[in-house]
Short mmCIF file of C-alpha atoms in Angstrom, two decimals:
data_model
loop_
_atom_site.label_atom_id
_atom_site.label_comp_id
_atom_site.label_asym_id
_atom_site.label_seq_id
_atom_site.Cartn_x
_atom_site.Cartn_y
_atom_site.Cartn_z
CA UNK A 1 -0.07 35.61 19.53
CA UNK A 2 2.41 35.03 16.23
CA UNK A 3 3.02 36.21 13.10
CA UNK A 4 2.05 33.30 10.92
CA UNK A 5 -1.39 34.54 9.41
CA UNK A 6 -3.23 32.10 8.23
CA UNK A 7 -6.49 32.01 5.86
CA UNK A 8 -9.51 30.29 4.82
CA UNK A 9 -12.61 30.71 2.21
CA UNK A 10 -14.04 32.98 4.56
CA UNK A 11 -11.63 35.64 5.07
CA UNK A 12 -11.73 38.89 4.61
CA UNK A 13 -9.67 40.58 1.94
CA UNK A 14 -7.78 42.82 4.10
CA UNK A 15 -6.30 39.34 5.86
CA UNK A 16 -5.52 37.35 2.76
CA UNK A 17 -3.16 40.58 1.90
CA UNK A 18 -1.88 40.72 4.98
CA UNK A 19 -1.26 37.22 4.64
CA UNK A 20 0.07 37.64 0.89
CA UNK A 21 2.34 40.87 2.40
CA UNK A 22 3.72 37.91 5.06
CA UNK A 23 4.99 35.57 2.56
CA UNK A 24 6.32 38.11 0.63
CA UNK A 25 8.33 39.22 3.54
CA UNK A 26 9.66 35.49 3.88
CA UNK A 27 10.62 34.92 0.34
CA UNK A 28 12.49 38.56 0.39
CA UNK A 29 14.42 37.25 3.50
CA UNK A 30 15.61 33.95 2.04
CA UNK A 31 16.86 36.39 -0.94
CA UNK A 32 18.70 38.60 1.27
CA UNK A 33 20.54 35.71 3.23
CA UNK A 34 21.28 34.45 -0.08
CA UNK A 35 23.16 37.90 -0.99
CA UNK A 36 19.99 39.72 -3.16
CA UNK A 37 19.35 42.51 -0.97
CA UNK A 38 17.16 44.70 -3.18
CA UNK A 39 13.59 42.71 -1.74
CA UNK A 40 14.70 43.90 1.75
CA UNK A 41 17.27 46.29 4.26
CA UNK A 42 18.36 45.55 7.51
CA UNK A 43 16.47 47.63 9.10
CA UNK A 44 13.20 46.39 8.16
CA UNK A 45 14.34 42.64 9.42
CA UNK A 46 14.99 44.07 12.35
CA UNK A 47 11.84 45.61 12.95
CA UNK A 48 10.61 42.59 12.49
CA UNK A 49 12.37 41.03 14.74
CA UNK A 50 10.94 42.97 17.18
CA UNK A 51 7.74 42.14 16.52
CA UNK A 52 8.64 38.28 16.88
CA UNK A 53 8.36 37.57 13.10
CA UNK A 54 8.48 33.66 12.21
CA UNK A 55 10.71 33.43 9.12
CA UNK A 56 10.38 29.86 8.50
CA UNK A 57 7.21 28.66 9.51
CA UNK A 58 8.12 24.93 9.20
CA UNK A 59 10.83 25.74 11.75
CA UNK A 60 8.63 27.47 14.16
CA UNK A 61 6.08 24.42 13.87
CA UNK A 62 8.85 22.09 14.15
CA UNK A 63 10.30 23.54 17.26
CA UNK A 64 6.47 24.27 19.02
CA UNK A 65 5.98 20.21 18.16
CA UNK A 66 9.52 19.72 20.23
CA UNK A 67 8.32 21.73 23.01
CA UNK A 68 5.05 19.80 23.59
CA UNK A 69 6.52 16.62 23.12
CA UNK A 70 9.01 17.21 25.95
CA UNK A 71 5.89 18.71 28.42
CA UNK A 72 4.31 15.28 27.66
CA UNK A 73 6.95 13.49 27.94
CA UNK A 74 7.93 14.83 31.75
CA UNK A 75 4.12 14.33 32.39
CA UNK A 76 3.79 10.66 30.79
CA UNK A 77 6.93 9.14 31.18
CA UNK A 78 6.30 7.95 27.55
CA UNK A 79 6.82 8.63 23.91
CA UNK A 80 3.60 6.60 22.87
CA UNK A 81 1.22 9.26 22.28
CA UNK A 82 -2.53 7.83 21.26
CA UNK A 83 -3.84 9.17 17.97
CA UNK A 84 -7.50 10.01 19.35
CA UNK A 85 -5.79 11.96 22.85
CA UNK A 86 -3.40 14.18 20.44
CA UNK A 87 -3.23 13.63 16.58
CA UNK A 88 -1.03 16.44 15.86
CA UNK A 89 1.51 15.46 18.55
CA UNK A 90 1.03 11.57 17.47
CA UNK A 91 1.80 12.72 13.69
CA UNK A 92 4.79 14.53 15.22
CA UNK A 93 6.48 11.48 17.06
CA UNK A 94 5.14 9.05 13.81
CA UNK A 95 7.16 11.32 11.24
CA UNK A 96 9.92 11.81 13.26
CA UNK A 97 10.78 8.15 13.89
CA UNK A 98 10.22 7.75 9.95
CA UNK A 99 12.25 10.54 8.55
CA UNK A 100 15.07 8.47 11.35
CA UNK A 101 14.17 5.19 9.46
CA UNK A 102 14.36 6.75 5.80
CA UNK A 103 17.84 8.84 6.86
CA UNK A 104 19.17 5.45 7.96
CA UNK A 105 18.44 3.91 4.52
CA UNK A 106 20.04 6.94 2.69
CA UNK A 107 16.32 7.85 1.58
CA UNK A 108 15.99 11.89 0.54
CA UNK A 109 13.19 13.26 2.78
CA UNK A 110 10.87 16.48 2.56
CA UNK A 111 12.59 19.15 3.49
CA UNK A 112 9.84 20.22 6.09
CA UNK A 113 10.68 16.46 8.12
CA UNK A 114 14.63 16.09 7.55
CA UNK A 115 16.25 15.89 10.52
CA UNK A 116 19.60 18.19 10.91
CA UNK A 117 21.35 17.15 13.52
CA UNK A 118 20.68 19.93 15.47
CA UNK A 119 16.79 18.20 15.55
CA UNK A 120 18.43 14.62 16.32
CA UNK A 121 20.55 16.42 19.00
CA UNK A 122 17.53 18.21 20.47
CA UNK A 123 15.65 14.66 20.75
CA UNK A 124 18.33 12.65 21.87
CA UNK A 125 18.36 15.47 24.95
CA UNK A 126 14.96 14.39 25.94
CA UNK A 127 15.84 10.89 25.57
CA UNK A 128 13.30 10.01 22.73
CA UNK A 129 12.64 6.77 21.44
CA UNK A 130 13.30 6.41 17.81
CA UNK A 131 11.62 3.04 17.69
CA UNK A 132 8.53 1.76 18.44
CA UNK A 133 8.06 0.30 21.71
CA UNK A 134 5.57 -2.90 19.77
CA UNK A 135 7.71 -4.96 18.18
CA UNK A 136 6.76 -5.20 14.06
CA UNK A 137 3.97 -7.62 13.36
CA UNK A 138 5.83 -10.67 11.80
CA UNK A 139 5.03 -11.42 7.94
CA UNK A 140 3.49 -14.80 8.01
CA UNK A 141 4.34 -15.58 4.45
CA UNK A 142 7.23 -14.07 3.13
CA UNK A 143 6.67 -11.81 -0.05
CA UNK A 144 7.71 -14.43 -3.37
CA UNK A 145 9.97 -12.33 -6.09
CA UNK A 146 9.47 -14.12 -9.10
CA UNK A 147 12.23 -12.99 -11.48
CA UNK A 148 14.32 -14.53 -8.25
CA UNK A 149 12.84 -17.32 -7.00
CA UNK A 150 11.20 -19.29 -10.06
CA UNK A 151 13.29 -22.03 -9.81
CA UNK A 152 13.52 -22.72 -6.63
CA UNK A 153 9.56 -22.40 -6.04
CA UNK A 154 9.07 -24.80 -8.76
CA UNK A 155 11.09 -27.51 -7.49
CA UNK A 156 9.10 -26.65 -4.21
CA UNK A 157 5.83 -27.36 -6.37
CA UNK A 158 7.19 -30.26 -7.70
CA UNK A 159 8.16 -32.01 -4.61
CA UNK A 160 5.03 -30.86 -2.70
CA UNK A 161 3.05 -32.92 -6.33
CA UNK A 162 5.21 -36.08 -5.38
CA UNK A 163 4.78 -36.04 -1.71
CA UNK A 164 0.66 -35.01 -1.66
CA UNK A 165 0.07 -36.63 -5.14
CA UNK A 166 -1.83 -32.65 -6.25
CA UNK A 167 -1.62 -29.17 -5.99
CA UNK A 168 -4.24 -28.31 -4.29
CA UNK A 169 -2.04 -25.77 -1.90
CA UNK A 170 -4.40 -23.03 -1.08
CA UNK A 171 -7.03 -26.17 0.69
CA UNK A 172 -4.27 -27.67 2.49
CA UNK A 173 -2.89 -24.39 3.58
CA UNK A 174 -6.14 -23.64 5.00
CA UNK A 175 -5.71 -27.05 7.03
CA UNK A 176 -2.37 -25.83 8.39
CA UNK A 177 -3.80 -22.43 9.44
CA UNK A 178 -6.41 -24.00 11.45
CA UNK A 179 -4.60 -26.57 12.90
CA UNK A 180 -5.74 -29.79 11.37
CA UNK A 181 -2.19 -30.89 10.24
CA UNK A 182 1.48 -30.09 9.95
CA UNK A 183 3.51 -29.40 6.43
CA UNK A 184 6.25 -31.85 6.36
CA UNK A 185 8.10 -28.80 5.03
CA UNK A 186 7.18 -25.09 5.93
CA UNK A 187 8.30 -23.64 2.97
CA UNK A 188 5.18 -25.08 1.34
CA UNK A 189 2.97 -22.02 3.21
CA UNK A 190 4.50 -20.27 0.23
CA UNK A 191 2.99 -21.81 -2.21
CA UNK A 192 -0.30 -20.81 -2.43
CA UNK A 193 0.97 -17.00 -3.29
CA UNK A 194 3.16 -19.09 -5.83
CA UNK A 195 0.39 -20.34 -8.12
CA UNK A 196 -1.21 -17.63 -7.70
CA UNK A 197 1.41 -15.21 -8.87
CA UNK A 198 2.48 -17.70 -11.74
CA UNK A 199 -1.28 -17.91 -12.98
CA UNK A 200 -1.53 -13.83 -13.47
CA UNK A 201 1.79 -14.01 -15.34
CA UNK A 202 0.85 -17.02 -17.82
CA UNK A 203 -2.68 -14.44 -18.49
CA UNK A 204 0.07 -12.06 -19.33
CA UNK A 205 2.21 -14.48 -21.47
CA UNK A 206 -0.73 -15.46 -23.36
CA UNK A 207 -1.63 -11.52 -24.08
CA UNK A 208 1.61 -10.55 -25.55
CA UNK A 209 2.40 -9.32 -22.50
CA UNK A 210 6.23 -9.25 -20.66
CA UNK A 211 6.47 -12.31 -18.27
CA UNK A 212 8.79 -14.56 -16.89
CA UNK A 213 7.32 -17.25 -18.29
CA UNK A 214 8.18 -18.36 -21.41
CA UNK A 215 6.98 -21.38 -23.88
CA UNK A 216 9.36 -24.07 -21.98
CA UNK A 217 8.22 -23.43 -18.63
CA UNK A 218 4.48 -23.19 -19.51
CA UNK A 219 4.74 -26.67 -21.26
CA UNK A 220 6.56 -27.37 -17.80
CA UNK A 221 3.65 -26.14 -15.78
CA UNK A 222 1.47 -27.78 -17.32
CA UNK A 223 2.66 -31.05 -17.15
CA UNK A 224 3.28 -30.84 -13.76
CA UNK A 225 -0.85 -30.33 -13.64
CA UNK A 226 -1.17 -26.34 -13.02
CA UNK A 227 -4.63 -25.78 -14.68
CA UNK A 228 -4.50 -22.35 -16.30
CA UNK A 229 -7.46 -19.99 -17.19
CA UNK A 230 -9.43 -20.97 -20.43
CA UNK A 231 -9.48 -18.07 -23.00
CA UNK A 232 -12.23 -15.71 -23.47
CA UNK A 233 -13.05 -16.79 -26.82
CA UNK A 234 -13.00 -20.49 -26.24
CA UNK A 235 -16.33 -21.80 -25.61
CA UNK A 236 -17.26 -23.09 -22.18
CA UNK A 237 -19.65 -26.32 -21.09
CA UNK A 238 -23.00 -25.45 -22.37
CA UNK A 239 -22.45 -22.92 -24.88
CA UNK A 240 -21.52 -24.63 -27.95
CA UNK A 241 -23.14 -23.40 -31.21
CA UNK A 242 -25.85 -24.78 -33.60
CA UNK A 243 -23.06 -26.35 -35.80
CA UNK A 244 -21.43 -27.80 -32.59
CA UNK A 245 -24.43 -29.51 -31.08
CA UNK A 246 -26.31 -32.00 -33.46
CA UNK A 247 -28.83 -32.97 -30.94
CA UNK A 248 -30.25 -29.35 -30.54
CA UNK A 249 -32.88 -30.33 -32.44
CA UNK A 250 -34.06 -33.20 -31.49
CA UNK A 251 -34.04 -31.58 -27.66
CA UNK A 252 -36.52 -28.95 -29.21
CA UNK A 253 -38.63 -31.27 -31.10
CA UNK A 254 -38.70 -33.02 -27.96
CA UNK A 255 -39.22 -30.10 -25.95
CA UNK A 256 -42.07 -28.80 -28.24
CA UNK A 257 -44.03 -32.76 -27.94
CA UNK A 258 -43.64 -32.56 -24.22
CA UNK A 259 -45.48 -29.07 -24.10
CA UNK A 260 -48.25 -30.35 -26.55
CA UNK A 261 -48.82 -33.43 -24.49
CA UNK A 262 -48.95 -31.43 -21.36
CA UNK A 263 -51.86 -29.16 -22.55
CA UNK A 264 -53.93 -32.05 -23.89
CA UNK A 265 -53.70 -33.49 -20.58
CA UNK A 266 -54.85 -30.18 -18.50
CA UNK A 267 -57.65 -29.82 -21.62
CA UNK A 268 -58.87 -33.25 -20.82
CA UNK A 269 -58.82 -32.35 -16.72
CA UNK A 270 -60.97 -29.52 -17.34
CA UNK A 271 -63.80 -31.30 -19.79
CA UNK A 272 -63.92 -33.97 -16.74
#
């Protein structure tokens, strides 16, 4: 029914020509309309214009996409078209309200989704809704940039030490999640990713790494009571060495008597 051929692993090799000999045909015509005219006449776009031939194939898509939309659209009364009902048609409206979004913000799109404003004329006709009809899901923490808002975090820290007497945020922000109690100050929710985020950069200023912290402000940290991670190569409860632990020793003197005295006693059990 068109003249976009299209191939897979499994066709033959008379239709991946054909298919080669259509692309050819494309690239020849965006020559010509650029003023090379040696790739193709006149009279050979016209006969092919006879014959219906697609010359840009995301325009034909584009423009088939339209003419759905506005069928549903008439039948629906609605924009909102599920995923699982039509994907391609869903993927149509999606990219279309984002290419809107992006063009707003000055963004560069594809070239296959920019919208001319012969497009944005051609939606606007059917009334389309650039925007979705669910409002967006509200952040419930806003995102924390640290190069921006060090300072004032800290000072939230600080005040949120004085007025709880520790820093255990992430415990008592699970109490204000479920209910069990208020904040006195709602900026504290913020917190939490605060510690967190200040903990992967002091792993970072201890590596060598570029952070934003810096010698004054870990000394600061810490004294305010932020417990940071112990290094690798510092030994942990437990693990100290043979030089480090004097008793080890006596434990495995005492260890060793225990064991003897334990298998005179079940010797003694049996010869009774």
């Amino acid at each position: 029914g068109d003249t976009i051929v299209q191939t897979t692993k499994n066709s033959s090799d008379d239709v991946k020509k054909l298919a080669k000999w259509v692309q050819n045909q494309r690239v020849f015509y965006k020559y010509y309309i650029n003023g090379d005219t040696k790739h193709i006449k006149q009279h050979r776009i016209t006969a092919l214009d006879n014959l219906g031939f697609v010359w840009n194939v995301f325009e034909h898509q584009w423009n088939a996409n339209f003419e759905e939309l506005k069928q549903y659209y008439a039948e629906k009364k609605t924009f909102e078209v599920p995923k699982r009902q039509n994907s391609k048609l869903a993927t149509f409206v999606l990219t279309m309200r984002n290419a809107m979004k992006k063009r707003n913000e000055g963004i560069v799109v594809q070239k296959d989704v920019t919208l001319t404003e012969e497009r944005i004329d051609k939606l606007n006709s059917i009334n389309f809704h650039w925007g979705l009809k669910r409002p967006p899901r509200k952040q419930k923490v806003p995102a924390i940039n640290m190069l921006t808002d060090y300072d004032q975090q800290y000072q939230l820290l600080a005040s949120f030490k004085e007025e709880y007497g520790h820093l255990k945020v992430s415990k008592m922000l699970q109490e204000w999640v479920k209910g069990e109690s208020e904040p006195s100050n709602k900026e504290y929710k913020r917190l939490p990713a605060f510690v967190a985020a200040i903990k992967k950069e002091h792993d970072a200023y201890r590596e060598g790494k570029p952070s934003i912290l810096n010698e004054e402000r870990v000394e600061q940290l810490t004294a305010l009571g932020i417990k940071w991670k112990k290094p690798l190569n510092e030994p942990r409860k437990n693990t100290r060495s043979k030089e480090e632990d004097p008793n080890r020793e006596t434990r495995k003197r005492r260890k060793t008597d225990d064991e003897a005295g334990d298998s005179a006693y079940e010797a003694t059990a049996v010869n009774i």
